[in-house]
Amino acid sequence: MLAIVSVCLVNAGMSSAHADGVDDAFLNAVKNKGINFASPQAALIAGHEVCDELDLGRQKGDVANDVSANSNLDGYRAGYFVGVSIAAFCPRHHATA
């Protein structure tokens, strides 16, 4: 699960993307927390993958654990990534457990 995160996460900076305001806010939040991806597009794909997993009925904590297990992110940053993905791309999951 969330294999896309492990493929996309690298220790590289993000360049500017031609994205809308939501995408820009997401990319800035991720970058400011020190979470780096191979490209802005890779970050956006991984963020949407979080929402896809939640849409399938997975719990936030389980998704965060998968992000952490399949990337170089510690638990805190994996949880942050899940939270910022929800805020940006699937706020319908904000109030769910």
mmCIF file of C-alpha atoms in Angstrom:
data_model
loop_
_atom_site.group_PDB
_atom_site.id
_atom_site.type_symbol
_atom_site.label_atom_id
_atom_site.label_comp_id
_atom_site.label_asym_id
_atom_site.label_seq_id
_atom_site.Cartn_x
_atom_site.Cartn_y
_atom_site.Cartn_z
ATOM 1 C CA MET A 1 0.000 0.000 0.000
ATOM 2 C CA LEU A 2 1.064 3.518 -0.682
ATOM 3 C CA ALA A 3 3.993 2.204 -2.655
ATOM 4 C CA ILE A 4 3.838 5.414 -4.632
ATOM 5 C CA VAL A 5 5.081 7.244 -1.543
ATOM 6 C CA SER A 6 8.173 5.078 -1.274
ATOM 7 C CA VAL A 7 8.912 5.573 -4.955
ATOM 8 C CA CYS A 8 8.365 9.322 -4.864
ATOM 9 C CA LEU A 9 10.053 10.314 -1.620
ATOM 10 C CA VAL A 10 13.675 11.288 -1.990
ATOM 11 C CA ASN A 11 16.073 13.660 -0.361
ATOM 12 C CA ALA A 12 15.696 16.321 -3.020
ATOM 13 C CA GLY A 13 14.184 19.773 -3.088
ATOM 14 C CA MET A 14 10.934 20.579 -4.811
ATOM 15 C CA SER A 15 10.872 22.949 -7.724
ATOM 16 C CA SER A 16 8.035 25.301 -8.525
ATOM 17 C CA ALA A 17 4.991 23.706 -10.037
ATOM 18 C CA HIS A 18 2.354 25.212 -12.230
ATOM 19 C CA ALA A 19 -0.456 24.290 -9.871
ATOM 20 C CA ASP A 20 -3.603 25.842 -8.567
ATOM 21 C CA GLY A 21 -3.838 27.426 -5.127
ATOM 22 C CA VAL A 22 -4.707 24.193 -3.316
ATOM 23 C CA ASP A 23 -1.812 22.363 -4.918
ATOM 24 C CA ASP A 24 0.554 25.232 -4.126
ATOM 25 C CA ALA A 25 -0.565 25.323 -0.482
ATOM 26 C CA PHE A 26 -0.121 21.557 -0.204
ATOM 27 C CA LEU A 27 3.339 21.646 -1.785
ATOM 28 C CA ASN A 28 4.429 24.508 0.471
ATOM 29 C CA ALA A 29 3.139 22.771 3.610
ATOM 30 C CA VAL A 30 4.947 19.556 2.721
ATOM 31 C CA LYS A 31 8.172 21.342 1.823
ATOM 32 C CA ASN A 32 8.083 23.502 4.964
ATOM 33 C CA LYS A 33 7.874 20.354 7.095
ATOM 34 C CA GLY A 34 10.997 18.977 5.418
ATOM 35 C CA ILE A 35 9.182 16.319 3.404
ATOM 36 C CA ASN A 36 10.844 16.134 0.002
ATOM 37 C CA PHE A 37 9.734 14.420 -3.176
ATOM 38 C CA ALA A 38 11.389 13.772 -6.506
ATOM 39 C CA SER A 39 9.049 16.339 -8.072
ATOM 40 C CA PRO A 40 5.988 18.425 -7.208
ATOM 41 C CA GLN A 41 3.888 16.057 -9.337
ATOM 42 C CA ALA A 42 5.109 13.090 -7.284
ATOM 43 C CA ALA A 43 4.067 14.863 -4.077
ATOM 44 C CA LEU A 44 0.620 15.615 -5.494
ATOM 45 C CA ILE A 45 0.144 12.013 -6.605
ATOM 46 C CA ALA A 46 1.133 10.716 -3.172
ATOM 47 C CA GLY A 47 -1.254 13.167 -1.489
ATOM 48 C CA HIS A 48 -4.133 11.975 -3.643
ATOM 49 C CA GLU A 49 -3.156 8.362 -2.911
ATOM 50 C CA VAL A 50 -3.748 9.079 0.784
ATOM 51 C CA CYS A 51 -7.297 10.145 -0.067
ATOM 52 C CA ASP A 52 -7.800 7.081 -2.242
ATOM 53 C CA GLU A 53 -6.856 4.838 0.685
ATOM 54 C CA LEU A 54 -9.231 6.685 3.013
ATOM 55 C CA ASP A 55 -11.991 6.432 0.414
ATOM 56 C CA LEU A 56 -11.525 2.659 0.581
ATOM 57 C CA GLY A 57 -12.346 2.789 4.297
ATOM 58 C CA ARG A 58 -8.852 2.670 5.766
ATOM 59 C CA GLN A 59 -8.212 4.499 9.018
ATOM 60 C CA LYS A 60 -5.962 7.562 9.092
ATOM 61 C CA GLY A 61 -3.539 5.933 11.505
ATOM 62 C CA ASP A 62 -3.189 2.875 9.299
ATOM 63 C CA VAL A 63 -2.526 5.032 6.253
ATOM 64 C CA ALA A 64 0.070 7.043 8.202
ATOM 65 C CA ASN A 65 1.734 3.797 9.310
ATOM 66 C CA ASP A 66 1.910 2.691 5.671
ATOM 67 C CA VAL A 67 3.403 6.030 4.645
ATOM 68 C CA SER A 68 6.041 5.697 7.358
ATOM 69 C CA ALA A 69 6.790 2.053 6.535
ATOM 70 C CA ASN A 70 7.144 2.741 2.806
ATOM 71 C CA SER A 71 9.184 5.930 2.966
ATOM 72 C CA ASN A 72 11.951 7.636 4.865
ATOM 73 C CA LEU A 73 9.425 9.559 6.999
ATOM 74 C CA ASP A 74 9.209 9.112 10.743
ATOM 75 C CA GLY A 75 5.794 8.664 12.338
ATOM 76 C CA TYR A 76 5.342 12.371 13.006
ATOM 77 C CA ARG A 77 6.034 13.434 9.433
ATOM 78 C CA ALA A 78 3.981 10.553 8.017
ATOM 79 C CA GLY A 79 1.036 11.653 10.155
ATOM 80 C CA TYR A 80 1.569 15.242 9.090
ATOM 81 C CA PHE A 81 1.625 14.180 5.444
ATOM 82 C CA VAL A 82 -1.675 12.334 5.860
ATOM 83 C CA GLY A 83 -3.194 15.348 7.618
ATOM 84 C CA VAL A 84 -2.086 17.890 5.033
ATOM 85 C CA SER A 85 -3.243 15.567 2.244
ATOM 86 C CA ILE A 86 -6.686 15.388 3.845
ATOM 87 C CA ALA A 87 -6.841 19.148 4.340
ATOM 88 C CA ALA A 88 -5.916 19.801 0.723
ATOM 89 C CA PHE A 89 -7.545 17.031 -1.267
ATOM 90 C CA CYS A 90 -10.200 15.230 0.771
ATOM 91 C CA PRO A 91 -11.518 17.390 3.599
ATOM 92 C CA ARG A 92 -14.504 15.034 3.758
ATOM 93 C CA HIS A 93 -12.198 12.768 5.795
ATOM 94 C CA HIS A 94 -11.205 15.502 8.246
ATOM 95 C CA ALA A 95 -13.728 14.556 10.935
ATOM 96 C CA THR A 96 -13.435 10.787 10.553
ATOM 97 C CA ALA A 97 -11.341 8.617 12.849
#
